[in-house]
Amino acid sequence: MTVLVVGSVALDSVETPFGAAENVLGGSAVLFASAASLLTPVQLVGVIGSDYPVDKLQPLATRGVDLAGLEKVDGESFRWRARYRHDLNVAETLETRLGVFSHFRPKIPDQFKKAPFVFLGNIDPRLQMDVLRQVDSPKLVACDTMNFWIESRRADLVALLAKVHMITLNDAEARQLTEKANLVHAARWIMNQGPRYVIIKKGEHGAFMFTRESVFFAPAYPLEQIFDPTGAGDSFAGGFVGYLAKTGDLSDANMRRAVVYGSALGSFAVEKFSNERLMELTRAEVDKRVGEFRKLVAFDTEMPS
Ligand code: AMP
């Protein structure tokens, strides 16, 4: 089944302890689509300015991302500049230039309106809500957010929670949104606003999936080298929602598998800058890494006699 993603289409400039990249492909929609398209067809809605290197998106189209919802308008594309110091879990935003994004009103093409899976990437929650008004009762709606929107549009974000089935956010964002230090309490607070599933990511320490009935935890893959953490969150979401869309199965057992696919895609994303690693990745490599996750957490409860 198809996933519709609406989110930022950006030019990122990123500095990490291992190097720097200027004006590379980024944005929540692009990074999500780069991961999810390995698993299932993706429909993308976003906006770019006249300065965007559209030809660099061609490999995504080749891989099954329908770009019919990508609007091109006069002006400057969304730009994000960030730096990571030695704690690679923390992105220090140096500059956010909304550009054409500041007047963006998502227009969902008619042929995208019936998408059974919808991912509302990290954008203004008022725009995320606007998307929900245009789609026909999807099977699953998931959303993401970040500190920028929690600070500037908190009430809109809380209103959005009543309309989504799932939210993915990191531990700092969960604490900031709920004003609760304890993540179990934070997840419960979020579920009380509406979502059935709350995924709280803890960077290199893995990710929790909370539902009313259970808690599931998947570790992060222990990589030797993390090159650029940008996109880990969106690729996690792409792997997770992409796997659910591919299988069409929302059982608890399948949701747990999906969390591991999310963790696997997130781990590949950070091996190179931008979406470079995701675009050269094969489905076989993804499945192999999912198998390695299984080994990572397998243990025997029997005491040796
Ligand atoms: P993550 O997957 O959480 O690392 O997200 C990284 C992406 O988020 C980058 O490619 C940025 O272009 C994008 N981004 C950063 N700030 C914002 C924002 N305020 N709104 C939408 N997208 C953003």
Short mmCIF file of C-alpha atoms and ligand atoms in Angstrom, two decimals:
data_model
loop_
_atom_site.label_atom_id
_atom_site.label_comp_id
_atom_site.label_asym_id
_atom_site.label_seq_id
_atom_site.Cartn_x
_atom_site.Cartn_y
_atom_site.Cartn_z
CA MET A 1 0.00 0.00 0.00
CA THR A 2 1.01 3.59 -0.59
CA VAL A 3 2.26 6.13 1.95
CA LEU A 4 1.56 9.82 1.52
CA VAL A 5 4.19 12.08 3.13
CA VAL A 6 3.84 15.81 3.58
CA GLY A 7 6.81 17.67 5.01
CA SER A 8 9.77 19.92 4.47
CA VAL A 9 11.90 19.69 1.34
CA ALA A 10 15.08 21.41 2.40
CA LEU A 11 18.63 22.33 1.63
CA ASP A 12 20.65 21.43 4.72
CA SER A 13 24.06 22.67 5.78
CA VAL A 14 25.45 20.44 8.47
CA GLU A 15 28.66 20.30 10.46
CA THR A 16 29.63 17.22 12.49
CA PRO A 17 32.93 16.26 14.18
CA PHE A 18 33.67 14.22 11.02
CA GLY A 19 33.05 16.75 8.27
CA ALA A 20 30.69 19.31 6.82
CA ALA A 21 28.16 19.45 3.97
CA GLU A 22 26.65 22.58 2.40
CA ASN A 23 23.22 22.80 0.78
CA VAL A 24 22.60 19.08 0.55
CA LEU A 25 19.20 17.41 0.10
CA GLY A 26 17.26 17.36 3.34
CA GLY A 27 13.90 17.98 4.89
CA SER A 28 11.50 15.65 6.63
CA ALA A 29 9.63 14.64 3.47
CA VAL A 30 12.77 13.87 1.45
CA LEU A 31 14.47 11.86 4.20
CA PHE A 32 11.27 9.98 5.05
CA ALA A 33 10.67 9.17 1.37
CA SER A 34 14.29 8.05 0.88
CA ALA A 35 13.79 5.41 3.58
CA ALA A 36 10.15 4.40 3.01
CA SER A 37 10.54 3.98 -0.76
CA LEU A 38 12.83 1.00 -0.15
CA LEU A 39 9.78 -0.79 1.18
CA THR A 40 6.66 0.63 -0.50
CA PRO A 41 5.45 3.28 -3.00
CA VAL A 42 5.49 6.85 -1.66
CA GLN A 43 3.57 10.00 -2.65
CA LEU A 44 5.31 13.24 -1.66
CA VAL A 45 3.79 16.68 -1.07
CA GLY A 46 6.01 19.67 -0.35
CA VAL A 47 7.31 22.94 -1.74
CA ILE A 48 10.62 24.05 -3.23
CA GLY A 49 11.91 27.43 -4.36
CA SER A 50 13.44 28.37 -7.69
CA ASP A 51 16.94 27.58 -6.31
CA TYR A 52 16.27 23.87 -5.63
CA PRO A 53 18.34 21.31 -7.58
CA VAL A 54 15.26 19.32 -8.71
CA ASP A 55 17.35 16.91 -10.77
CA LYS A 56 18.86 15.60 -7.53
CA LEU A 57 15.39 14.29 -6.61
CA GLN A 58 15.26 12.15 -9.77
CA PRO A 59 16.71 9.04 -8.04
CA LEU A 60 13.77 9.18 -5.64
CA ALA A 61 11.32 9.22 -8.55
CA THR A 62 13.16 6.26 -10.07
CA ARG A 63 12.70 4.40 -6.81
CA GLY A 64 8.92 4.88 -6.77
CA VAL A 65 8.36 8.27 -5.14
CA ASP A 66 5.57 10.11 -6.93
CA LEU A 67 6.57 13.80 -6.97
CA ALA A 68 3.28 15.08 -8.46
CA GLY A 69 2.60 16.94 -5.19
CA LEU A 70 5.91 18.82 -5.20
CA GLU A 71 5.08 22.49 -5.79
CA LYS A 72 7.70 24.80 -7.26
CA VAL A 73 7.29 28.50 -6.50
CA ASP A 74 9.42 31.62 -6.95
CA GLY A 75 11.68 32.33 -4.01
CA GLU A 76 14.20 30.66 -1.77
CA SER A 77 13.88 27.03 -0.66
CA PHE A 78 13.63 26.07 3.01
CA ARG A 79 17.12 26.03 4.51
CA TRP A 80 18.32 24.53 7.75
CA ARG A 81 21.81 24.93 9.21
CA ALA A 82 22.90 22.80 12.16
CA ARG A 83 25.93 21.63 14.06
CA TYR A 84 26.54 18.48 16.09
CA ARG A 85 29.32 18.42 18.64
CA HIS A 86 30.52 15.22 20.29
CA ASP A 87 27.05 14.35 21.61
CA LEU A 88 25.59 13.31 18.28
CA ASN A 89 22.12 13.02 19.81
CA VAL A 90 21.81 16.80 20.00
CA ALA A 91 21.43 18.93 16.86
CA GLU A 92 22.19 22.56 17.51
CA THR A 93 20.08 24.54 15.04
CA LEU A 94 22.14 27.52 13.86
CA GLU A 95 19.64 28.86 11.35
CA THR A 96 16.16 28.05 10.02
CA ARG A 97 15.16 29.99 6.91
CA LEU A 98 11.59 29.16 6.00
CA GLY A 99 11.73 30.82 2.54
CA VAL A 100 8.88 29.56 0.32
CA PHE A 101 7.79 27.37 3.19
CA SER A 102 6.38 30.38 5.06
CA HIS A 103 3.51 30.72 2.54
CA PHE A 104 3.12 27.00 1.89
CA ARG A 105 -0.41 25.58 1.92
CA PRO A 106 -0.24 21.85 1.13
CA LYS A 107 -2.43 20.90 -1.82
CA ILE A 108 -3.01 17.17 -1.92
CA PRO A 109 -3.46 16.04 -5.55
CA ASP A 110 -6.75 14.17 -6.09
CA GLN A 111 -4.92 10.92 -6.88
CA PHE A 112 -3.15 11.10 -3.45
CA LYS A 113 -6.28 11.67 -1.34
CA LYS A 114 -7.06 8.00 -0.82
CA ALA A 115 -3.59 7.04 0.47
CA PRO A 116 -4.16 4.45 3.23
CA PHE A 117 -1.06 5.52 5.18
CA VAL A 118 -0.24 9.17 5.88
CA PHE A 119 2.89 10.59 7.46
CA LEU A 120 2.75 14.22 8.55
CA GLY A 121 6.44 15.11 8.58
CA ASN A 122 7.92 17.77 10.79
CA ILE A 123 6.22 21.01 9.64
CA ASP A 124 3.93 23.64 11.17
CA PRO A 125 1.13 21.71 12.95
CA ARG A 126 -1.46 23.99 11.33
CA LEU A 127 -0.30 22.67 7.95
CA GLN A 128 -0.34 19.10 9.26
CA MET A 129 -3.99 19.65 10.25
CA ASP A 130 -4.73 21.17 6.87
CA VAL A 131 -3.54 17.93 5.22
CA LEU A 132 -5.91 15.88 7.34
CA ARG A 133 -8.84 17.96 6.10
CA GLN A 134 -7.96 16.95 2.52
CA VAL A 135 -7.48 13.17 2.82
CA ASP A 136 -10.16 10.42 2.85
CA SER A 137 -10.08 8.49 6.17
CA PRO A 138 -6.64 6.82 6.03
CA LYS A 139 -6.01 3.54 7.85
CA LEU A 140 -3.13 5.10 9.78
CA VAL A 141 -2.01 8.70 10.30
CA ALA A 142 1.35 9.29 11.99
CA CYS A 143 2.99 12.62 12.71
CA ASP A 144 6.35 13.95 13.79
CA THR A 145 7.36 17.28 15.30
CA MET A 146 10.32 19.09 16.86
CA ASN A 147 11.25 21.68 19.50
CA PHE A 148 10.80 24.56 16.99
CA TRP A 149 7.06 23.79 16.68
CA ILE A 150 6.57 22.77 20.32
CA GLU A 151 7.82 26.24 21.31
CA SER A 152 6.01 28.26 18.66
CA ARG A 153 2.75 26.31 18.00
CA ARG A 154 2.08 24.24 21.11
CA ALA A 155 -1.73 24.66 21.15
CA ASP A 156 -1.99 23.71 17.45
CA LEU A 157 0.17 20.67 18.06
CA VAL A 158 -2.00 19.51 20.98
CA ALA A 159 -5.12 19.98 18.80
CA LEU A 160 -3.46 17.85 16.10
CA LEU A 161 -2.83 15.01 18.58
CA ALA A 162 -6.59 14.45 18.82
CA LYS A 163 -6.63 13.64 15.08
CA VAL A 164 -3.66 11.27 14.64
CA HIS A 165 -3.18 7.59 15.46
CA MET A 166 0.51 7.86 16.15
CA ILE A 167 3.29 10.34 16.95
CA THR A 168 7.04 9.87 16.75
CA LEU A 169 9.25 12.23 18.73
CA ASN A 170 12.52 12.12 20.61
CA ASP A 171 12.87 12.01 24.40
CA ALA A 172 13.72 15.71 24.76
CA GLU A 173 10.72 16.68 22.61
CA ALA A 174 8.43 14.37 24.60
CA ARG A 175 9.55 16.00 27.86
CA GLN A 176 9.22 19.49 26.42
CA LEU A 177 5.74 18.85 25.02
CA THR A 178 4.32 17.16 28.11
CA GLU A 179 6.35 18.93 30.82
CA LYS A 180 6.93 15.50 32.36
CA ALA A 181 10.43 14.25 33.19
CA ASN A 182 9.44 10.57 33.21
CA LEU A 183 8.98 9.12 29.71
CA VAL A 184 6.29 6.63 30.78
CA HIS A 185 4.27 9.55 32.17
CA ALA A 186 5.01 11.61 29.07
CA ALA A 187 3.77 8.81 26.78
CA ARG A 188 0.60 8.42 28.85
CA TRP A 189 -0.02 12.18 28.71
CA ILE A 190 0.29 12.08 24.92
CA MET A 191 -1.99 9.04 24.58
CA ASN A 192 -4.59 10.89 26.68
CA GLN A 193 -4.66 13.59 23.98
CA GLY A 194 -5.55 11.04 21.26
CA PRO A 195 -2.77 8.90 19.69
CA ARG A 196 -3.00 5.13 20.16
CA TYR A 197 0.73 4.69 19.58
CA VAL A 198 3.53 6.90 20.89
CA ILE A 199 7.06 6.29 19.72
CA ILE A 200 9.76 7.96 21.79
CA LYS A 201 13.21 7.81 20.21
CA LYS A 202 16.33 8.04 22.33
CA GLY A 203 18.97 8.39 19.62
CA GLU A 204 21.83 5.96 20.13
CA HIS A 205 19.89 4.43 23.06
CA GLY A 206 17.05 3.02 20.95
CA ALA A 207 13.31 3.66 20.78
CA PHE A 208 10.19 2.86 22.81
CA MET A 209 6.74 2.19 21.41
CA PHE A 210 4.00 2.81 23.95
CA THR A 211 0.38 1.68 23.54
CA ARG A 212 -2.32 1.47 26.21
CA GLU A 213 -1.67 -2.27 26.52
CA SER A 214 2.09 -2.63 26.18
CA VAL A 215 5.56 -1.14 25.88
CA PHE A 216 8.08 -2.33 23.31
CA PHE A 217 11.74 -1.35 23.13
CA ALA A 218 14.20 -1.71 20.25
CA PRO A 219 17.87 -0.83 20.66
CA ALA A 220 19.74 1.35 18.22
CA TYR A 221 22.21 -0.54 16.04
CA PRO A 222 25.70 -0.22 17.56
CA LEU A 223 27.52 1.45 14.67
CA GLU A 224 31.29 1.89 14.68
CA GLN A 225 30.95 5.31 13.15
CA ILE A 226 28.08 7.76 12.96
CA PHE A 227 28.87 10.28 10.29
CA ASP A 228 25.85 12.61 10.28
CA PRO A 229 22.84 12.07 12.58
CA THR A 230 20.58 14.30 10.45
CA GLY A 231 17.65 12.33 9.16
CA ALA A 232 17.81 9.53 11.70
CA GLY A 233 14.34 10.49 12.94
CA ASP A 234 12.74 10.80 9.51
CA SER A 235 14.38 7.61 8.27
CA PHE A 236 13.18 5.81 11.38
CA ALA A 237 9.66 7.00 10.57
CA GLY A 238 10.12 6.03 6.90
CA GLY A 239 11.21 2.51 7.83
CA PHE A 240 8.46 2.16 10.39
CA VAL A 241 5.49 3.51 8.39
CA GLY A 242 6.90 2.07 5.15
CA TYR A 243 6.98 -1.41 6.66
CA LEU A 244 3.42 -1.07 7.98
CA ALA A 245 2.22 0.10 4.57
CA LYS A 246 4.05 -2.72 2.79
CA THR A 247 2.48 -5.35 5.04
CA GLY A 248 -0.87 -3.59 5.69
CA ASP A 249 -0.92 -5.27 9.09
CA LEU A 250 -1.45 -3.25 12.29
CA SER A 251 -1.29 -6.18 14.73
CA ASP A 252 0.90 -5.71 17.81
CA ALA A 253 3.45 -8.27 16.54
CA ASN A 254 3.76 -6.45 13.21
CA MET A 255 4.01 -3.02 14.86
CA ARG A 256 6.96 -4.37 16.84
CA ARG A 257 8.64 -5.60 13.66
CA ALA A 258 8.00 -2.18 12.14
CA VAL A 259 9.84 -0.50 15.04
CA VAL A 260 12.88 -2.65 14.21
CA TYR A 261 12.64 -1.72 10.50
CA GLY A 262 12.53 1.91 11.64
CA SER A 263 15.63 1.43 13.78
CA ALA A 264 17.42 -0.31 10.90
CA LEU A 265 16.66 2.48 8.40
CA GLY A 266 17.64 5.13 10.98
CA SER A 267 20.97 3.36 11.49
CA PHE A 268 21.76 3.41 7.75
CA ALA A 269 20.82 7.09 7.39
CA VAL A 270 23.56 8.24 9.77
CA GLU A 271 26.36 6.38 7.97
CA LYS A 272 26.72 9.20 5.39
CA PHE A 273 25.62 12.81 4.88
CA SER A 274 22.11 13.70 3.70
CA ASN A 275 20.18 10.79 2.08
CA GLU A 276 23.32 9.39 0.38
CA ARG A 277 23.43 6.07 2.20
CA LEU A 278 19.67 5.53 1.91
CA MET A 279 19.77 6.03 -1.84
CA GLU A 280 22.42 3.36 -2.43
CA LEU A 281 20.84 0.91 0.01
CA THR A 282 19.16 -2.34 -1.06
CA ARG A 283 16.22 -4.15 0.49
CA ALA A 284 18.51 -7.14 1.11
CA GLU A 285 20.87 -5.01 3.23
CA VAL A 286 17.90 -3.74 5.25
CA ASP A 287 16.61 -7.27 5.90
CA LYS A 288 20.11 -8.40 6.89
CA ARG A 289 20.40 -5.61 9.44
CA VAL A 290 16.94 -6.43 10.83
CA GLY A 291 18.28 -9.97 11.37
CA GLU A 292 21.25 -8.51 13.24
CA PHE A 293 18.87 -6.63 15.54
CA ARG A 294 17.29 -9.95 16.41
CA LYS A 295 20.66 -11.36 17.43
CA LEU A 296 21.41 -8.20 19.40
CA VAL A 297 18.50 -8.77 21.79
CA ALA A 298 18.25 -12.58 21.81
CA PHE A 299 19.01 -14.20 25.14
CA ASP A 300 18.17 -17.35 27.03
CA THR A 301 16.18 -17.18 30.27
CA GLU A 302 17.25 -20.69 31.33
CA MET A 303 20.05 -20.84 33.91
CA PRO A 304 22.77 -23.30 32.89
CA SER A 305 22.53 -26.36 35.12
P1 AMP B 1 15.73 14.51 11.73
O1 AMP B 1 15.27 13.32 10.97
O2 AMP B 1 14.93 14.70 12.99
O3 AMP B 1 17.21 14.55 11.93
O4 AMP B 1 15.32 15.80 10.83
C1 AMP B 1 16.24 16.47 10.03
C2 AMP B 1 15.56 17.29 8.96
O5 AMP B 1 14.59 18.18 9.52
C3 AMP B 1 16.56 18.16 8.24
O6 AMP B 1 16.79 17.64 6.95
C4 AMP B 1 15.93 19.56 8.21
O7 AMP B 1 15.91 20.12 6.92
C5 AMP B 1 14.53 19.35 8.74
N1 AMP B 1 14.09 20.46 9.61
C6 AMP B 1 14.83 21.11 10.53
N2 AMP B 1 14.09 22.08 11.14
C7 AMP B 1 12.84 22.02 10.59
C8 AMP B 1 11.62 22.76 10.81
N3 AMP B 1 11.53 23.73 11.72
N4 AMP B 1 10.54 22.41 10.06
C9 AMP B 1 10.62 21.41 9.17
N5 AMP B 1 11.73 20.70 8.90
C10 AMP B 1 12.84 20.99 9.61
#
